[in-house]
Coordinates of C-alpha atoms in Angstrom, one line a residue:
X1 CA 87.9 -64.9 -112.0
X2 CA 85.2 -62.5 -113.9
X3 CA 82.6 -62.1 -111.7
X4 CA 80.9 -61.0 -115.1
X5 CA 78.0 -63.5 -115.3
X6 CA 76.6 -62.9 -111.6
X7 CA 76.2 -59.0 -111.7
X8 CA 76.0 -58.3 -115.3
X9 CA 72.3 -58.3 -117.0
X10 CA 72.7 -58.2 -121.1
X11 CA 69.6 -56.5 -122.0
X12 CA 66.5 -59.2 -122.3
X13 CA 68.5 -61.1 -120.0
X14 CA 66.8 -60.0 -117.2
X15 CA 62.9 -59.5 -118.2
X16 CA 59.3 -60.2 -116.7
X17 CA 56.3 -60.4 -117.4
X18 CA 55.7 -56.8 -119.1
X19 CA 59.1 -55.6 -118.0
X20 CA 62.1 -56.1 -120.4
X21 CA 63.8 -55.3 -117.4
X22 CA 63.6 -56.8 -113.7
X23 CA 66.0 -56.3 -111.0
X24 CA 64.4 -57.5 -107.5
X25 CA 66.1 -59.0 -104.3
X26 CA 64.5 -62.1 -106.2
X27 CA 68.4 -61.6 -107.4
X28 CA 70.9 -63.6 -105.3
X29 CA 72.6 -61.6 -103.0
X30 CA 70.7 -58.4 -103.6
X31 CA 68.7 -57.1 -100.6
X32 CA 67.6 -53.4 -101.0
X33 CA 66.8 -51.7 -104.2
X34 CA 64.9 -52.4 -107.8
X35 CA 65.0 -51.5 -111.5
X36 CA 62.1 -52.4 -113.8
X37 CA 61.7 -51.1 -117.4
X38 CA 58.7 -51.7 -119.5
X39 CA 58.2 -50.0 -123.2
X40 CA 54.4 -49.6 -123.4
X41 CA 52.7 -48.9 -127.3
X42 CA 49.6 -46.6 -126.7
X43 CA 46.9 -47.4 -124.6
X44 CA 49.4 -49.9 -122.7
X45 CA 49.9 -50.0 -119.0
X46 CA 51.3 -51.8 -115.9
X47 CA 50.2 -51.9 -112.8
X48 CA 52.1 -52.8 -109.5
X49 CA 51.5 -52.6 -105.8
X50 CA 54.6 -50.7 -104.6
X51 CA 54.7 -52.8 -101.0
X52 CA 57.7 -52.5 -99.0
X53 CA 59.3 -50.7 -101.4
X54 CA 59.0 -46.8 -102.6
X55 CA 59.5 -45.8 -106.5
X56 CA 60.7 -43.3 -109.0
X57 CA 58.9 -43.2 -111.7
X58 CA 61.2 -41.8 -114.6
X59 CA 60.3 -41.5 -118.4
X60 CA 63.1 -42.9 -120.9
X61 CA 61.2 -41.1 -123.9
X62 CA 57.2 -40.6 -124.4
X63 CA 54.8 -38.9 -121.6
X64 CA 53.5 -41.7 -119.4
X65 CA 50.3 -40.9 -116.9
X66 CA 51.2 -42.2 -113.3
X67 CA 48.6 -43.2 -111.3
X68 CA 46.6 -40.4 -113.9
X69 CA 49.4 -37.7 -113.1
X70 CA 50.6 -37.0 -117.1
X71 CA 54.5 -36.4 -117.2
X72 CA 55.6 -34.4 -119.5
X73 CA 58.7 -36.9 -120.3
X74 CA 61.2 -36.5 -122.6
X75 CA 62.0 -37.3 -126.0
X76 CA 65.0 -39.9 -125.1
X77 CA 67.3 -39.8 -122.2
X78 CA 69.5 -37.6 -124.6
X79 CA 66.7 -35.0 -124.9
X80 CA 67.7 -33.9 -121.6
X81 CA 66.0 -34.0 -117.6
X82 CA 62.6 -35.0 -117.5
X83 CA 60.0 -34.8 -114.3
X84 CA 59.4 -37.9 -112.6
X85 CA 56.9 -39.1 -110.4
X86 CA 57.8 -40.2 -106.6
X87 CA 55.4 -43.4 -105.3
X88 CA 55.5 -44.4 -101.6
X89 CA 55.5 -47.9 -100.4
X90 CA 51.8 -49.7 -99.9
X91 CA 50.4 -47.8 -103.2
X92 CA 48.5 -49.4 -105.9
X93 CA 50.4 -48.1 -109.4
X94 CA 49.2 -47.8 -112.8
X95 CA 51.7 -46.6 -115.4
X96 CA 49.7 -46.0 -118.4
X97 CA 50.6 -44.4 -121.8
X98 CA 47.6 -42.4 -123.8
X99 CA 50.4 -41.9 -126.7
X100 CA 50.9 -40.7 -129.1
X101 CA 53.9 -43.2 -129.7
X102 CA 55.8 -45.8 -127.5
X103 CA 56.6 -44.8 -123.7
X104 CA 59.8 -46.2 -122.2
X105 CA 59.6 -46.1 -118.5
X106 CA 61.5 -46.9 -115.8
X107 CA 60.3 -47.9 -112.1
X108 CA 63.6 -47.2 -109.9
X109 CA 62.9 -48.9 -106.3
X110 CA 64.1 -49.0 -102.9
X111 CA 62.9 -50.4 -99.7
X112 CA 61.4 -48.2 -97.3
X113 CA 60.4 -48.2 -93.4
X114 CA 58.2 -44.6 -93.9
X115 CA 55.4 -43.6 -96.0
X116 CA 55.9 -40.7 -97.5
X117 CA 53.4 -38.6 -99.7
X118 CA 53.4 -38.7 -103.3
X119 CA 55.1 -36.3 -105.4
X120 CA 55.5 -35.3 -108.7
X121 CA 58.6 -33.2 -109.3
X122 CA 58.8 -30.7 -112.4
X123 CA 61.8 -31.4 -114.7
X124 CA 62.3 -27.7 -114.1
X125 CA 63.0 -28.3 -110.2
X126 CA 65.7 -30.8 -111.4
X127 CA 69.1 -29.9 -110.6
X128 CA 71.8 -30.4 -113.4
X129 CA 75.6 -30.9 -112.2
X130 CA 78.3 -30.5 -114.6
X131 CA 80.7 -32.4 -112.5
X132 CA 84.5 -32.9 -113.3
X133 CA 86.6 -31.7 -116.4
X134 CA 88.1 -32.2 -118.9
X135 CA 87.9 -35.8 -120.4
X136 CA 86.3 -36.4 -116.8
X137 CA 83.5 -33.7 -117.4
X138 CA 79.7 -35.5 -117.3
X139 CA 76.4 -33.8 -116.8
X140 CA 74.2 -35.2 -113.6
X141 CA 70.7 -34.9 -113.3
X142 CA 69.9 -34.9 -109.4
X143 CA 66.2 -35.8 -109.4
X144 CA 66.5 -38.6 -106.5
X145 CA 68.8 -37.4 -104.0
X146 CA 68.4 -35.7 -100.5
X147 CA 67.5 -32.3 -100.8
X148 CA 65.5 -32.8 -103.7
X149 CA 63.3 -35.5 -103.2
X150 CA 61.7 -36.6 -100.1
X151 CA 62.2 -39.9 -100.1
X152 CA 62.7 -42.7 -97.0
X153 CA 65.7 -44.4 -98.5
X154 CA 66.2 -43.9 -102.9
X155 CA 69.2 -41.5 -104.0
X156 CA 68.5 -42.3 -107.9
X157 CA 70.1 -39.6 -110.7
X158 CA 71.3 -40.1 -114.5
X159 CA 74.5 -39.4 -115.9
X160 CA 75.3 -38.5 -119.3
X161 CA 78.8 -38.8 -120.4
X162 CA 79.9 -37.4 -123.9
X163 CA 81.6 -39.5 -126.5
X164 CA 85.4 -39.9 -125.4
X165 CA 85.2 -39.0 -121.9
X166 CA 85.2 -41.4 -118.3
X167 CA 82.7 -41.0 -115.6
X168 CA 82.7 -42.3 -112.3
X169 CA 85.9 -41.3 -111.7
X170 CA 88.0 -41.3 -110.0
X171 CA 86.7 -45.1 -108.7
X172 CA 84.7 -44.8 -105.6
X173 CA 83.3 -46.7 -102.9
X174 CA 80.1 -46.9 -100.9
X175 CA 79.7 -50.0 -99.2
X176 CA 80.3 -49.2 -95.1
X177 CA 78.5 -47.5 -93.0
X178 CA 81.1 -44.6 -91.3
X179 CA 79.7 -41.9 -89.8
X180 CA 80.5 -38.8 -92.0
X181 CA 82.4 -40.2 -93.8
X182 CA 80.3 -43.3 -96.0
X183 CA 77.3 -45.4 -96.1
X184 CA 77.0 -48.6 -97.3
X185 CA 74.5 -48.2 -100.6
X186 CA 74.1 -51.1 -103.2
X187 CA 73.8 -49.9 -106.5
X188 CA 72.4 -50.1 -110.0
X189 CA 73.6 -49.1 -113.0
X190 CA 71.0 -49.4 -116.7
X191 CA 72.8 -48.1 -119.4
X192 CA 71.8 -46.3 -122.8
X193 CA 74.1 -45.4 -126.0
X194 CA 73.8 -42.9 -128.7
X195 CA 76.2 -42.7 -131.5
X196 CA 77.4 -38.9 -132.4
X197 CA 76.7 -39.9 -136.2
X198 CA 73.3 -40.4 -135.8
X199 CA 72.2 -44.5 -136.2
X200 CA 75.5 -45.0 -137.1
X201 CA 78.1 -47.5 -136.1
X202 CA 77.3 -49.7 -132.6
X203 CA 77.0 -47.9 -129.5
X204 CA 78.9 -49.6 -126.7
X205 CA 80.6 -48.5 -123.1
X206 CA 82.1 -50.0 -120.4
X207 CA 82.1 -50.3 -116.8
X208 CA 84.4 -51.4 -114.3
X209 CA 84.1 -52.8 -110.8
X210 CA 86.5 -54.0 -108.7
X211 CA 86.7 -55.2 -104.9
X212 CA 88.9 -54.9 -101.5
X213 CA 91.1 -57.9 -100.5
X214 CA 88.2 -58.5 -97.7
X215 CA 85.6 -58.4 -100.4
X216 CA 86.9 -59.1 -103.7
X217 CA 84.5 -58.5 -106.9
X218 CA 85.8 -58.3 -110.3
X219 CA 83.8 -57.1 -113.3
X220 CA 84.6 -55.4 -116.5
X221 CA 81.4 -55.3 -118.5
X222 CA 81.0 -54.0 -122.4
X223 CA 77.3 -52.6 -122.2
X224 CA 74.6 -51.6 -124.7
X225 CA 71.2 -50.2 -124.5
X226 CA 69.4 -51.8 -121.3
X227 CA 72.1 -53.7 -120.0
X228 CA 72.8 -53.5 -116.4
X229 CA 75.3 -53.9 -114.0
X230 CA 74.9 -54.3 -110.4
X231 CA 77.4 -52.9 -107.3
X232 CA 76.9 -54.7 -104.7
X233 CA 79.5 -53.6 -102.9
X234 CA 83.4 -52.3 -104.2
X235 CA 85.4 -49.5 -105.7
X236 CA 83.7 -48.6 -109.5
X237 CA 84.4 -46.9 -112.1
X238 CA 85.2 -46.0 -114.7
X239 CA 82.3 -46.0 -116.6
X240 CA 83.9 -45.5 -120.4
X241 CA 82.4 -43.4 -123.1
X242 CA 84.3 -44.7 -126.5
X243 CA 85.1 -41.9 -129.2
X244 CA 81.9 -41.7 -131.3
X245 CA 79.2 -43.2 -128.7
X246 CA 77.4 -40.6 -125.6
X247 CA 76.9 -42.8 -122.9
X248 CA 73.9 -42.5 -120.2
X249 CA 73.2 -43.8 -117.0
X250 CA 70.7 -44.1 -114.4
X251 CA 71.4 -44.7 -110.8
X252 CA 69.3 -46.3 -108.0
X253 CA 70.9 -47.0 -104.7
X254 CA 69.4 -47.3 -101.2
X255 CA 71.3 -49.5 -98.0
X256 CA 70.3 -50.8 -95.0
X257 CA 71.6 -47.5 -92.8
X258 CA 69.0 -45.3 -91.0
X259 CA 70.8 -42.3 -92.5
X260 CA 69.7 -41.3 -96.3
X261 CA 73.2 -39.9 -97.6
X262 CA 75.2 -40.7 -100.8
X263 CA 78.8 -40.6 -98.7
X264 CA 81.6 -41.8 -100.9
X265 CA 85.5 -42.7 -101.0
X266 CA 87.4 -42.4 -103.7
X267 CA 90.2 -45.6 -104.3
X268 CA 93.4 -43.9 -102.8
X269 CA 95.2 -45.2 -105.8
X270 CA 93.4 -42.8 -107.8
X271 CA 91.6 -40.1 -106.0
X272 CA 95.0 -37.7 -106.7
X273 CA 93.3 -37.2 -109.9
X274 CA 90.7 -35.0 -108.6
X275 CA 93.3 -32.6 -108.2
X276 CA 94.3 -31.7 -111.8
X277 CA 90.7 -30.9 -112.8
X278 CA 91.8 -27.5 -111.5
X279 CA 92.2 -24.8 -114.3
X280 CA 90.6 -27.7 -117.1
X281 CA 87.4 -26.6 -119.0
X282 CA 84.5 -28.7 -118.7
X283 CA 83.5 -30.3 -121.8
X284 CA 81.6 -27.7 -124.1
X285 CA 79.7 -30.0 -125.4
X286 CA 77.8 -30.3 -121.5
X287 CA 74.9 -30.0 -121.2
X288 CA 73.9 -32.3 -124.0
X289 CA 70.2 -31.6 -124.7
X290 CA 69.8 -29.7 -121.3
X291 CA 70.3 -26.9 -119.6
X292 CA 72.6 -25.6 -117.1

């Protein structure tokens, strides 16, 4: 049976208040990490006490002030890596845009036991990954993860897949806590589409997640602009990229170990495919709007 409907967001399925998006562990079942996305007109704001929780703040397109820090942002999440904005827990936040035009921002969060200082992190410090090959090539933007950021417990990046290809792949795991070899991370996946023709056609992608006999799951979601799907635990991937349509995603995940690490296994079904990557090309059209 589709477990579709329990970890699957459509986009304005999920909103509150300001935010067109709200993930919170006011979710069933979900326990450590958040998502909110608001679209604020100029002269809009939000505000938020942060609380147990610490936040990325990352612009989706405009040049939002946080907490009066301008970000430079981005013109969409196709323009390439934009700064962000790192907010500890027990903070009063303002998100504010002076214009000129509409500021699409989003609030990645995870729960945190330390408070550490705030930070505001130069797109130009951002590392950019061109990981895989082939029809598995992708460009990552590693703006949340250890060695990068210091953080208590985020790892949040974005992924931008070009029309044709798969990403998160081969499936992968994260959902035990092994010593050196995994941690148990919950994850969240928002999702944004840009046709190759621009405004042409309908952007879509897919996603897949699937479970272990012990802990089944069993989604297979056809997403759109702002749609979400949660990972709450489970091999996932791929995340599809139809002919004709780039598809981009950003990442929050954070778990209840003490270590912060983004330790993975791939599905041993599958993980062979690493292996022919070897002596492939990565897609030429990586970065797209970016840099190396």
């Amino acid at each position: 049976m589709s477990d579709n409907a329990r970890w699957v967001r459509k986009f304005g399925s999920a909103a509150d208040g300001p935010f067109q998006v709200s993930i919170t562990d006011a979710v069933d079942g979900w326990k450590h990490t958040s998502l909110r996305v608001a679209a604020l007109a100029p002269g809009e704001g939000v505000r938020l006490d942060t609380g147990d929780s610490e936040l990325i703040v990352v612009p989706l397109s405009g040049s939002p002030e946080v907490n009066a820090v301008r970000l430079a942002g981005r013109a969409s999440v196709f323009a390439g890596p934009t700064d962000v904005a790192y907010v500890p827990r027990d903070t009063a936040l303002t998100v504010h845009n002076p214009g000129p035009g509409t500021a699409r921002v989003a609030l990645c969060g995870a729960k945190a036991r330390e408070r550490k200082p705030f930070r505001h992190l130069a797109a130009a410090d951002v590392p950019v990954e061109l990981r895989g090959a082939g029809t598995a090539s992708r460009e990552v933007r590693n703006f949340g993860v250890p060695g990068v950021l210091d953080a208590d417990s985020i790892i949040a990046c974005e992924v931008v897949t070009p029309a044709g290809n798969w990403s998160s792949y081969p499936p992968h795991k994260h959902d035990e806590e092994r010593p050196g070899a995994e941690t148990a991370l919950e994850e969240i996946y928002y999702f944004e589409l840009e046709s190759e023709a621009d405004g042409v056609g309908d952007p879509v992608g897919y996603q897949r997640v699937y479970g272990t006999e012990d802990r089944p799951i069993d989604v297979l979601a056809e997403v759109r602009s702002g749609d979400v799907v949660l990972v709450p635990h489970g091999w996932h991937g791929p995340a599809m990229a139809p002919p004709g349509y780039h598809l981009y995603y950003l990442n929050v995940m954070a778990g209840p170990g003490a270590t912060r690490a983004w330790l993975i296994c791939d599905d041993p079904a599958h993980g062979w495919v690493r292996g022919t990557w070897t002596g492939q090309e990565v897609d030429p059209r990586l970065p797209i709007g970016g840099r190396r």
